[in-house]
XYZ file of C-alpha atoms in Angstrom:
658
model
C 1.536 -60.117 25.479
C -0.394 -60.682 22.144
C 1.607 -63.640 20.279
C 0.832 -65.744 17.243
C -0.022 -69.060 19.376
C -2.333 -66.592 21.619
C -4.148 -65.574 18.275
C -4.403 -69.144 17.114
C -6.232 -70.109 20.376
C -8.623 -67.254 20.325
C -9.513 -68.194 16.939
C -10.481 -71.886 17.990
C -12.299 -70.879 20.662
C -14.492 -68.597 18.858
C -14.933 -70.928 16.173
C -15.908 -73.080 18.944
C -18.552 -70.975 20.186
C -20.018 -70.301 16.885
C -20.226 -73.929 16.108
C -22.385 -74.559 19.594
C -24.541 -71.716 18.131
C -25.328 -73.846 15.233
C -25.691 -76.725 16.673
C -28.298 -75.656 19.291
C -30.069 -73.904 16.376
C -30.214 -77.025 14.587
C -31.259 -79.144 17.304
C -34.220 -76.367 17.632
C -35.183 -76.794 13.730
C -34.883 -80.794 14.682
C -37.325 -80.734 17.550
C -39.701 -77.684 16.206
C -40.056 -79.237 12.582
C -40.085 -83.005 13.924
C -42.983 -83.799 11.319
C -41.195 -82.467 8.464
C -37.668 -84.283 9.316
C -40.216 -87.494 9.769
C -41.883 -86.998 6.168
C -38.318 -86.546 4.694
C -37.105 -89.657 6.399
C -34.301 -87.556 8.158
C -34.618 -89.428 11.548
C -33.702 -92.517 13.581
C -34.068 -94.239 16.841
C -30.538 -92.728 17.600
C -31.347 -89.228 17.008
C -34.644 -89.702 18.711
C -33.421 -90.914 21.873
C -30.474 -88.025 21.753
C -33.283 -85.531 21.284
C -35.261 -86.923 24.050
C -32.235 -86.673 26.852
C -31.783 -82.898 25.405
C -35.470 -81.980 26.152
C -34.945 -83.455 29.663
C -32.128 -80.740 30.096
C -34.632 -78.124 30.094
C -33.330 -76.625 26.671
C -36.416 -76.606 24.919
C -39.061 -76.024 27.928
C -39.860 -72.931 25.801
C -40.053 -72.173 22.192
C -37.577 -69.203 22.135
C -35.220 -70.367 25.010
C -33.077 -72.524 22.472
C -32.962 -69.456 19.934
C -32.115 -67.478 22.561
C -29.155 -69.634 23.458
C -28.215 -69.949 19.916
C -28.117 -66.346 19.547
C -26.379 -65.656 22.955
C -23.391 -68.019 21.737
C -23.392 -66.077 18.519
C -22.934 -62.646 20.132
C -20.424 -64.001 22.397
C -18.357 -65.045 19.054
C -19.055 -61.832 17.541
C -17.383 -59.749 20.669
C -13.887 -61.298 19.634
C -14.111 -60.819 15.975
C -11.296 -58.591 14.660
C -12.574 -57.970 10.865
C -10.386 -56.011 8.636
C -10.963 -52.037 9.136
C -12.837 -50.465 6.288
C -13.278 -46.448 6.315
C -16.815 -47.026 4.391
C -18.483 -48.922 7.295
C -20.758 -46.940 9.442
C -22.841 -47.969 12.525
C -26.007 -47.069 10.546
C -25.735 -49.874 8.086
C -24.337 -52.585 10.873
C -27.455 -51.618 12.878
C -29.973 -52.028 9.975
C -28.663 -55.727 9.453
C -28.580 -56.275 13.314
C -31.945 -55.181 13.725
C -33.586 -56.498 10.713
C -31.990 -59.873 11.444
C -33.120 -59.577 15.091
C -36.728 -59.324 13.567
C -36.772 -62.391 10.990
C -35.195 -64.383 13.576
C -37.958 -63.815 16.158
C -41.076 -63.326 13.980
C -40.069 -66.615 12.138
C -42.293 -68.501 14.694
C -45.478 -67.027 13.221
C -45.079 -69.267 10.045
C -45.648 -71.907 12.064
C -49.084 -71.036 12.969
C -49.831 -70.993 8.902
C -52.142 -73.848 8.003
C -50.053 -75.363 4.937
C -48.344 -78.443 4.101
C -46.076 -79.532 6.899
C -42.700 -79.558 4.685
C -43.516 -75.973 3.307
C -44.293 -74.601 6.571
C -41.183 -76.209 7.957
C -39.050 -75.092 5.062
C -40.387 -71.494 5.313
C -39.604 -71.274 9.138
C -36.105 -72.506 8.608
C -35.226 -70.396 5.894
C -36.804 -66.979 7.613
C -34.920 -68.144 10.838
C -31.830 -68.980 8.796
C -31.735 -65.641 7.259
C -32.333 -63.448 10.280
C -29.598 -65.179 12.105
C -27.147 -64.512 8.841
C -28.337 -60.705 8.821
C -27.417 -60.748 12.853
C -24.098 -62.272 11.896
C -23.239 -59.919 9.356
C -24.307 -56.809 11.172
C -22.147 -57.973 14.112
C -19.136 -58.698 11.861
C -19.528 -54.692 10.112
C -19.439 -53.505 13.587
C -16.170 -55.139 14.324
C -14.742 -53.488 10.810
C -15.851 -49.830 11.760
C -13.031 -47.384 12.719
C -13.832 -46.008 16.050
C -11.746 -42.771 15.494
C -12.873 -39.505 17.773
C -11.097 -37.280 14.986
C -14.260 -37.921 12.883
C -16.838 -36.549 15.188
C -14.544 -33.329 16.047
C -13.123 -32.277 12.596
C -12.373 -28.814 14.228
C -10.810 -30.071 17.150
C -13.192 -27.658 19.237
C -13.184 -30.202 22.336
C -9.653 -30.873 22.150
C -9.092 -27.281 22.717
C -11.319 -26.784 25.857
C -9.747 -26.063 28.913
C -11.021 -25.481 32.677
C -11.700 -21.405 33.486
C -12.169 -19.609 36.526
C -15.931 -20.029 37.595
C -15.654 -18.185 40.977
C -16.612 -14.505 41.295
C -13.781 -12.956 42.576
C -14.492 -9.071 43.495
C -13.006 -6.551 45.296
C -13.387 -2.654 45.674
C -11.496 -2.179 42.080
C -12.384 -5.111 40.008
C -14.371 -5.635 36.818
C -16.497 -8.703 36.832
C -18.123 -10.126 33.778
C -20.208 -13.265 33.520
C -19.314 -15.714 30.796
C -20.207 -19.225 29.810
C -17.415 -21.704 27.969
C -17.226 -24.940 26.564
C -15.159 -27.852 28.542
C -15.594 -31.527 27.178
C -18.600 -30.924 25.067
C -20.497 -29.354 28.364
C -21.165 -25.542 28.882
C -20.374 -24.314 31.969
C -20.500 -20.871 33.599
C -17.637 -18.809 34.479
C -16.667 -15.227 35.583
C -13.942 -12.984 33.992
C -12.270 -11.298 36.938
C -10.187 -8.252 36.433
C -9.468 -7.982 40.027
C -6.246 -5.470 39.588
C -7.224 -3.057 36.821
C -4.419 -1.024 37.940
C -2.302 -3.030 35.784
C -4.175 -2.027 32.533
C -6.622 -3.484 30.376
C -6.291 -3.958 26.572
C -9.425 -4.803 24.853
C -8.753 -5.542 21.140
C -11.261 -6.621 18.087
C -12.266 -5.928 14.987
C -15.539 -3.760 14.104
C -18.519 -5.224 15.535
C -16.566 -7.836 17.710
C -18.216 -6.335 21.063
C -15.563 -4.372 22.348
C -17.574 -1.533 23.601
C -21.005 -3.485 24.228
C -19.388 -6.364 26.037
C -16.510 -4.939 28.037
C -16.292 -1.244 28.083
C -19.532 0.004 28.997
C -18.942 -2.416 31.955
C -15.841 -0.859 32.926
C -17.552 2.561 32.903
C -20.529 1.338 34.960
C -18.806 -0.669 37.130
C -16.101 1.579 38.190
C -18.585 4.660 38.594
C -20.489 2.207 40.992
C -17.392 1.831 42.932
C -16.821 5.598 43.272
C -13.889 6.359 41.064
C -13.067 9.383 39.360
C -13.436 8.746 35.481
C -11.924 10.011 32.230
C -14.154 8.660 29.024
C -12.396 8.917 25.745
C -15.424 8.666 23.467
C -14.651 8.107 19.587
C -18.006 8.135 18.640
C -19.737 11.124 20.897
C -22.022 10.229 22.573
C -22.126 6.668 22.896
C -20.181 6.066 26.065
C -20.732 9.406 27.405
C -24.377 8.808 27.743
C -23.688 5.684 29.784
C -21.152 7.345 31.877
C -23.796 10.421 32.545
C -26.439 8.167 33.517
C -24.769 5.754 35.392
C -22.913 8.784 37.608
C -26.728 10.194 37.900
C -27.845 7.133 39.674
C -24.686 6.552 41.772
C -23.889 10.014 43.290
C -24.127 8.415 46.740
C -21.144 6.173 46.314
C -18.650 8.975 46.671
C -17.637 10.623 49.573
C -17.393 14.032 47.566
C -20.345 14.193 45.106
C -18.329 14.364 41.621
C -19.151 16.714 39.069
C -19.713 15.715 35.253
C -18.190 17.471 32.532
C -18.164 16.799 28.772
C -16.288 18.244 25.627
C -18.084 17.915 22.336
C -16.485 20.168 19.522
C -19.647 19.285 17.211
C -22.239 20.582 19.660
C -20.919 23.622 21.632
C -24.372 24.016 23.561
C -23.414 20.618 25.217
C -19.826 21.174 25.527
C -18.308 22.632 28.587
C -14.995 24.568 28.198
C -11.467 23.794 29.377
C -8.219 25.262 28.859
C -6.015 22.266 28.436
C -2.532 24.847 28.869
C -3.809 25.795 32.231
C -1.025 27.796 33.906
C -1.662 26.525 36.991
C -1.004 23.123 35.717
C 2.390 24.162 33.788
C 4.771 24.339 36.524
C 8.193 24.245 34.027
C 9.007 24.448 30.989
C 8.994 20.794 30.210
C 5.343 20.777 30.507
C 5.531 23.038 27.400
C 7.825 20.820 25.565
C 5.573 17.906 26.274
C 2.285 19.931 25.056
C 4.032 21.170 21.855
C 5.226 17.864 20.909
C 1.808 16.547 21.662
C -0.188 18.824 19.359
C 2.245 18.674 16.578
C 2.799 14.838 16.412
C -1.224 14.715 16.838
C -1.401 16.727 13.674
C 1.575 15.182 11.624
C 1.324 11.343 12.567
C 4.215 10.539 10.456
C 6.158 12.560 12.782
C 6.070 10.266 15.462
C 8.482 7.724 13.510
C 10.478 10.625 12.947
C 11.393 11.896 16.225
C 14.911 13.488 16.576
C 15.253 14.778 12.987
C 15.930 18.242 12.163
C 12.830 19.426 10.624
C 10.877 17.660 13.341
C 12.455 19.211 16.465
C 12.556 22.672 15.116
C 8.600 23.171 15.310
C 8.394 21.514 18.279
C 10.797 23.891 19.745
C 9.382 26.718 18.073
C 5.897 25.971 19.448
C 7.568 25.495 23.071
C 8.839 28.717 23.083
C 5.383 30.328 21.918
C 3.611 28.504 24.723
C 6.304 29.162 27.692
C 5.993 33.044 26.661
C 2.378 33.084 27.021
C 2.966 31.253 30.609
C 5.175 33.692 31.607
C 3.433 36.662 30.101
C 0.845 38.430 32.992
C 1.291 34.826 34.985
C -0.519 32.784 32.086
C -3.570 35.134 31.629
C -3.494 34.293 27.813
C -1.935 31.166 28.007
C -4.565 29.025 25.846
C -3.907 27.062 22.552
C -6.044 29.556 20.642
C -3.750 32.641 21.504
C -0.585 30.269 20.693
C -1.942 29.708 17.529
C -2.591 33.260 16.849
C 0.761 34.304 18.134
C 2.557 32.079 15.622
C 1.095 34.181 12.722
C 2.339 37.534 13.717
C 5.377 38.863 11.564
C 8.814 37.573 12.417
C 10.078 41.192 13.611
C 7.527 41.421 16.049
C 7.408 37.799 16.767
C 10.957 37.440 17.700
C 11.296 40.659 19.507
C 9.038 39.754 22.068
C 10.158 36.372 22.429
C 13.661 37.557 23.169
C 12.296 39.292 26.506
C 11.765 35.927 27.907
C 15.527 34.351 29.046
C 13.960 31.127 29.678
C 13.270 30.324 25.957
C 16.288 32.230 24.411
C 18.059 29.041 23.744
C 15.340 27.655 21.816
C 14.703 30.762 19.816
C 17.980 31.483 18.802
C 18.385 29.341 15.995
C 15.355 30.711 14.248
C 16.640 34.657 15.285
C 19.866 33.510 13.539
C 18.429 32.170 10.601
C 15.977 35.168 10.317
C 18.923 37.752 10.998
C 21.234 36.122 8.124
C 18.536 35.933 5.594
C 18.237 32.462 5.814
C 14.682 32.210 4.384
C 14.611 29.092 3.256
C 16.091 27.449 6.438
C 13.970 29.552 8.437
C 10.633 28.468 6.635
C 11.524 25.142 6.677
C 11.811 25.141 10.331
C 8.735 27.358 11.504
C 6.435 27.048 8.191
C 5.703 23.555 8.878
C 4.517 24.510 12.685
C 2.564 27.148 11.273
C 0.810 25.435 8.479
C -0.150 22.365 10.818
C -1.440 24.616 13.811
C -3.561 26.568 11.318
C -5.763 23.649 10.642
C -7.152 24.163 14.211
C -8.017 27.769 14.019
C -11.370 27.549 13.820
C -13.856 29.698 15.879
C -15.560 26.633 17.382
C -12.506 25.151 18.677
C -11.234 28.520 19.934
C -14.295 28.791 21.693
C -14.049 25.409 23.737
C -10.269 25.408 24.383
C -10.297 29.440 25.620
C -12.569 28.737 28.592
C -11.791 27.127 32.027
C -15.074 25.697 33.306
C -12.915 23.210 34.840
C -9.360 21.698 35.466
C -7.900 18.215 34.280
C -7.225 17.075 38.129
C -10.298 14.581 37.778
C -9.016 12.711 40.823
C -8.762 15.516 43.211
C -10.398 14.028 46.317
C -11.768 17.504 47.469
C -13.159 18.145 43.644
C -13.598 14.701 41.886
C -15.017 14.788 38.463
C -16.054 12.706 35.597
C -14.994 13.789 32.357
C -16.072 12.672 28.739
C -14.524 13.891 25.562
C -16.026 13.159 22.441
C -13.988 12.618 18.722
C -15.996 12.545 15.393
C -15.066 9.956 13.031
C -15.047 12.257 10.168
C -12.568 14.870 11.684
C -10.436 12.185 13.553
C -6.879 14.144 12.820
C -7.981 17.536 13.737
C -10.109 16.561 16.823
C -7.645 13.852 17.704
C -4.748 16.213 18.020
C -6.265 18.442 19.894
C -7.933 15.613 22.409
C -4.467 14.359 22.835
C -3.182 17.682 24.126
C -6.333 17.320 26.664
C -5.466 13.529 27.626
C -1.689 13.971 27.887
C -1.971 17.161 30.247
C -4.681 15.091 32.218
C -2.154 12.364 32.759
C 0.291 14.664 33.974
C -2.061 16.036 36.596
C -3.415 12.773 37.789
C -0.584 10.826 37.901
C 0.293 11.877 41.658
C 0.340 10.460 45.297
C -2.560 11.032 47.730
C -5.284 11.280 44.942
C -8.878 9.680 44.359
C -8.751 6.064 42.587
C -9.512 7.293 39.247
C -10.333 5.174 35.648
C -9.294 6.109 32.153
C -11.472 4.400 29.254
C -9.721 5.052 25.972
C -12.336 3.808 22.902
C -10.140 3.482 19.836
C -6.906 4.511 21.447
C -4.842 4.660 18.555
C -6.601 7.641 17.044
C -4.965 9.580 19.919
C -1.288 10.337 20.304
C -0.819 10.279 23.814
C 2.200 8.828 25.492
C 0.067 6.101 27.636
C 3.154 4.091 28.919
C 4.603 5.891 32.072
C 0.867 6.054 33.270
C 0.227 2.193 32.780
C 4.005 1.710 34.383
C 3.895 3.810 37.280
C 0.301 4.845 37.753
C -0.796 1.464 39.455
C 0.741 2.720 42.955
C -1.298 5.828 42.473
C -4.589 3.948 41.827
C -4.931 4.747 37.955
C -6.697 2.224 36.184
C -6.374 2.329 32.602
C -8.492 0.268 29.708
C -7.340 0.848 26.130
C -9.753 -0.172 23.199
C -8.105 -0.909 19.844
C -8.731 -2.880 16.477
C -5.533 -4.631 16.145
C -1.973 -4.275 16.970
C -0.803 -3.250 13.250
C -3.345 -0.295 13.762
C -1.348 0.437 16.970
C 2.338 -0.008 14.860
C 0.797 2.290 12.399
C 0.087 5.261 14.252
C 2.777 4.685 17.309
C 5.453 2.925 15.548
C 6.549 -0.846 16.079
C 8.436 -0.178 19.205
C 6.176 1.943 21.153
C 3.179 -0.337 19.993
C 5.067 -3.450 21.186
C 5.494 -1.756 24.487
C 1.997 -1.239 24.846
C 0.999 -4.853 23.896
C 3.414 -6.234 26.172
C 3.136 -4.254 29.108
C -0.407 -4.486 29.870
C -1.344 -7.050 32.629
C -5.129 -7.630 31.478
C -6.332 -8.438 27.894
C -9.243 -9.363 26.263
C -9.041 -9.986 22.372
C -12.105 -10.558 20.260
C -12.085 -11.359 16.546
C -8.615 -10.527 15.583
C -6.053 -12.253 12.984
C -2.591 -12.297 11.352
C 0.149 -11.187 14.087
C -2.255 -10.157 16.611
C -3.824 -13.601 16.667
C -0.553 -15.292 16.930
C 0.549 -13.193 19.617
C -2.672 -13.369 21.801
C -2.692 -17.291 21.235
C 1.307 -17.491 22.600
C 0.169 -15.218 25.669
C -2.656 -17.715 26.772
C -0.316 -20.498 26.007
C -0.471 -24.166 25.855
C -2.379 -27.216 27.164
C -2.093 -31.084 27.027
C -4.113 -32.458 24.162
C -5.082 -35.718 22.843
C -3.876 -36.953 19.803
C -4.681 -39.825 17.742
C -3.200 -40.888 14.653
C -4.891 -43.728 11.930
C -2.898 -46.222 9.909
C -4.610 -48.633 7.661
C -2.959 -51.294 5.786
C -3.704 -54.241 3.445
C -3.870 -56.592 6.722
C -4.686 -54.345 9.437
C -5.645 -51.005 11.048
C -4.212 -49.245 14.058
C -4.831 -46.220 15.987
C -2.049 -44.476 18.150
C -2.929 -42.188 20.930
C -0.855 -39.687 22.465
C -0.744 -36.410 24.555
C 0.759 -33.334 23.152
C 1.138 -29.619 24.533
C -0.385 -27.851 21.561
C -1.916 -23.805 21.722
C -5.124 -23.906 23.940
C -6.510 -21.291 21.410
C -4.885 -21.441 17.960
C -4.581 -18.031 15.947
C -6.938 -19.447 13.722
C -9.862 -19.787 16.204
C -9.074 -16.380 17.306
C -9.679 -15.145 14.138
C -13.366 -16.649 13.862
C -14.676 -15.552 17.014
C -18.241 -14.786 17.386
C -19.160 -11.399 18.364
C -19.301 -11.487 22.254
C -16.692 -14.274 22.276
C -13.185 -13.334 24.086
C -9.965 -14.628 24.602
C -7.493 -13.418 26.983
C -5.691 -13.200 30.600
C -6.316 -11.618 33.746
C -3.764 -10.279 36.139
C -4.118 -11.313 40.046
C -2.774 -9.873 43.597
C -0.186 -11.129 45.627
C -2.944 -11.329 48.427
C -5.420 -13.217 46.032
C -3.899 -15.396 43.552
C -6.138 -16.788 40.588
C -4.875 -20.056 38.980
C -7.062 -20.097 36.472
C -5.925 -17.000 34.280
C -6.654 -17.849 30.906
C -10.173 -17.525 29.683
C -12.004 -18.229 26.075
C -15.529 -17.436 26.484
C -18.735 -15.920 25.635
C -19.361 -12.831 27.686
C -23.013 -12.973 29.079
C -25.214 -9.587 28.574
C -28.654 -9.310 29.417
C -29.713 -7.730 26.335
C -33.638 -7.165 26.990
C -32.285 -5.542 30.477
C -29.816 -3.285 29.018
C -32.324 -2.202 26.031
C -34.728 -1.199 28.798
C -31.571 0.427 30.384
C -30.686 2.273 27.216
C -34.304 3.472 26.615
C -34.626 5.019 29.926
C -31.311 7.045 29.707
C -31.606 10.938 30.096
C -29.606 12.779 27.430
C -26.553 14.797 28.362
C -27.844 18.407 29.502
C -27.265 21.635 27.931
C -24.777 23.623 29.145
C -25.455 26.957 28.051
C -27.505 28.369 25.214
C -25.097 29.717 22.518
C -25.508 31.161 19.100
C -23.024 31.875 16.489
C -22.517 35.394 17.371
C -20.985 34.516 20.945
C -18.558 31.923 19.285
C -17.143 34.606 16.525
C -17.127 37.358 19.076
C -14.853 35.164 21.326
C -12.568 34.291 18.009
C -12.263 37.785 17.165
C -11.379 38.550 21.036
C -8.532 36.194 20.821
C -6.944 37.689 17.554
C -7.275 41.265 19.332
C -5.660 40.002 22.380
C -2.608 38.872 20.718
C -2.803 42.124 18.921
C -2.586 43.756 22.136
C 0.041 41.783 23.557
C 2.538 42.644 20.557
C 1.431 46.465 20.725
C 1.819 46.733 24.455
C 5.206 44.825 24.627
C 6.570 46.638 21.304
C 5.451 50.068 23.281
C 7.538 49.155 26.430
C 10.576 47.822 24.486
C 10.778 50.938 22.499
C 10.236 53.240 25.892
C 13.018 51.231 27.658
C 16.577 52.244 26.539
C 17.783 49.315 28.024
C 15.775 46.987 26.279
C 15.966 48.762 23.070
C 18.465 46.323 21.719
C 15.943 43.256 21.926
C 13.744 44.920 18.930
C 14.643 43.148 15.655
C 14.113 45.656 12.381
C 14.788 44.175 8.610
């Protein structure tokens, strides 16, 4: 316990120690400069006898012994000094004083070798030694006045925000393992980001250039193909990810029990694109499949409708499109059930269109409002219900899209154990809205097909996921038991809210078990920071007043990675959480590390990649002929059905004529 009496006693001891140091130094001067003191008549029999007795103790057995003893007592005295703290004092200034003082203090002995008058030599020696002594004393006093505050060394609190991370490689047959390095208390350590349960979904966030694809998504593709997964890749900038998937597949076909086939959809380069019918009748088992398909394609083409689902002028076009799809599904067992045929059939005159639609009892409830409005001459209402669907669908009425969507090179059951597939579908940033709507239809039908029991493990990779209108939530929520891994790449949560609405975006953000965030800011950074959680951090407070300076230390729970740090991450740096398994617990789930990529090896690997091969030789004439044939198919359907109805008296009442 510190009291006034203790302080006073300590000061007396320090004063005594300092006095002993001075007495020893003065005795040293008296002994070494005795001739000068004699010339000044500063000697006596008493002092001579006293000096002789001191010499017998061995104090002056060596020239430097007395000086070292004097310096030692001075250092002891300085240890207990508590000078008033000064923010301007630095270790550099104090060190200069200390070193300069030591130099003067010990080299002053050279003056005694100079051949000058004895009194002059003695004065010079004592003056230089005293100067060195005083400089050392001043330097020691400065040290006691320096504020020893860790806050000055770590102004951004970087070291305080480090925490232990998983350094073990934990691997299983489904995992994604990324080597990384992180800082812990000033030291760089190697670690592993172990996504051992990818069936709980992985969300990869980061602004453009943060390294989502290069540091994470590419490894999801390569590692899962090497582990025998069927795969679907949504390649926003075709063929960046598709080339990786294709070459990894080429080198790892032997990892599968049944060798998978590779397919790609590329609307910009039809020669390198396979053909696939997303409305394949074999996969459309009931009318609910038609409803989902209609909703997907229309919401994809009208992104604002996502936030208005339930409105009359949103649901009406969906019902109308559903009726068209289901009619073609039932007509001749789906021979013409393709999206191009749907688009063309929508453009038929109302008399003929409503007549043939009335032949299907299952869609009667869907088309009845439209037929009633037409018969009552409610043209404005009818156009409001139907025109928005017709105009919207007309955007994708191009020969190129018709060619891809009307073929059947493969089906979307990619995780069929008997015929596994690796499918890559590419978008074009210049045509996001059109291609995105069609690709959304592909992905929704694919999700419906794969989320079943007894299928092969499969991996879904979506780069720039918000450019699709895919309802991924049921797959994430229920696909885990069916071995479906999902990886979603997005730039920011606000981008997800813009395209999907707040409620659906929040569900996607919160339902995923694994997350990796590069540089993001705003609400997204706050959400990631809260998800990583808090750690115990050291806190220091500095108080300076006229008479004293105090530093208080404490520990406090603070954010392990604050939002400001997440918003300033470098490319390749990621913050996030991993999910574990019941049989493999991971205690250190949070990470804030830099993912290590072997850039040279990756560059060589990329340079050795083979291009996706040509699917078929194609010219514009073939594409145009297919386009015309689809139009002719629809005309034949109308003609044959009208003839059938008109020739049958029992069905003539279905014919509408105005």
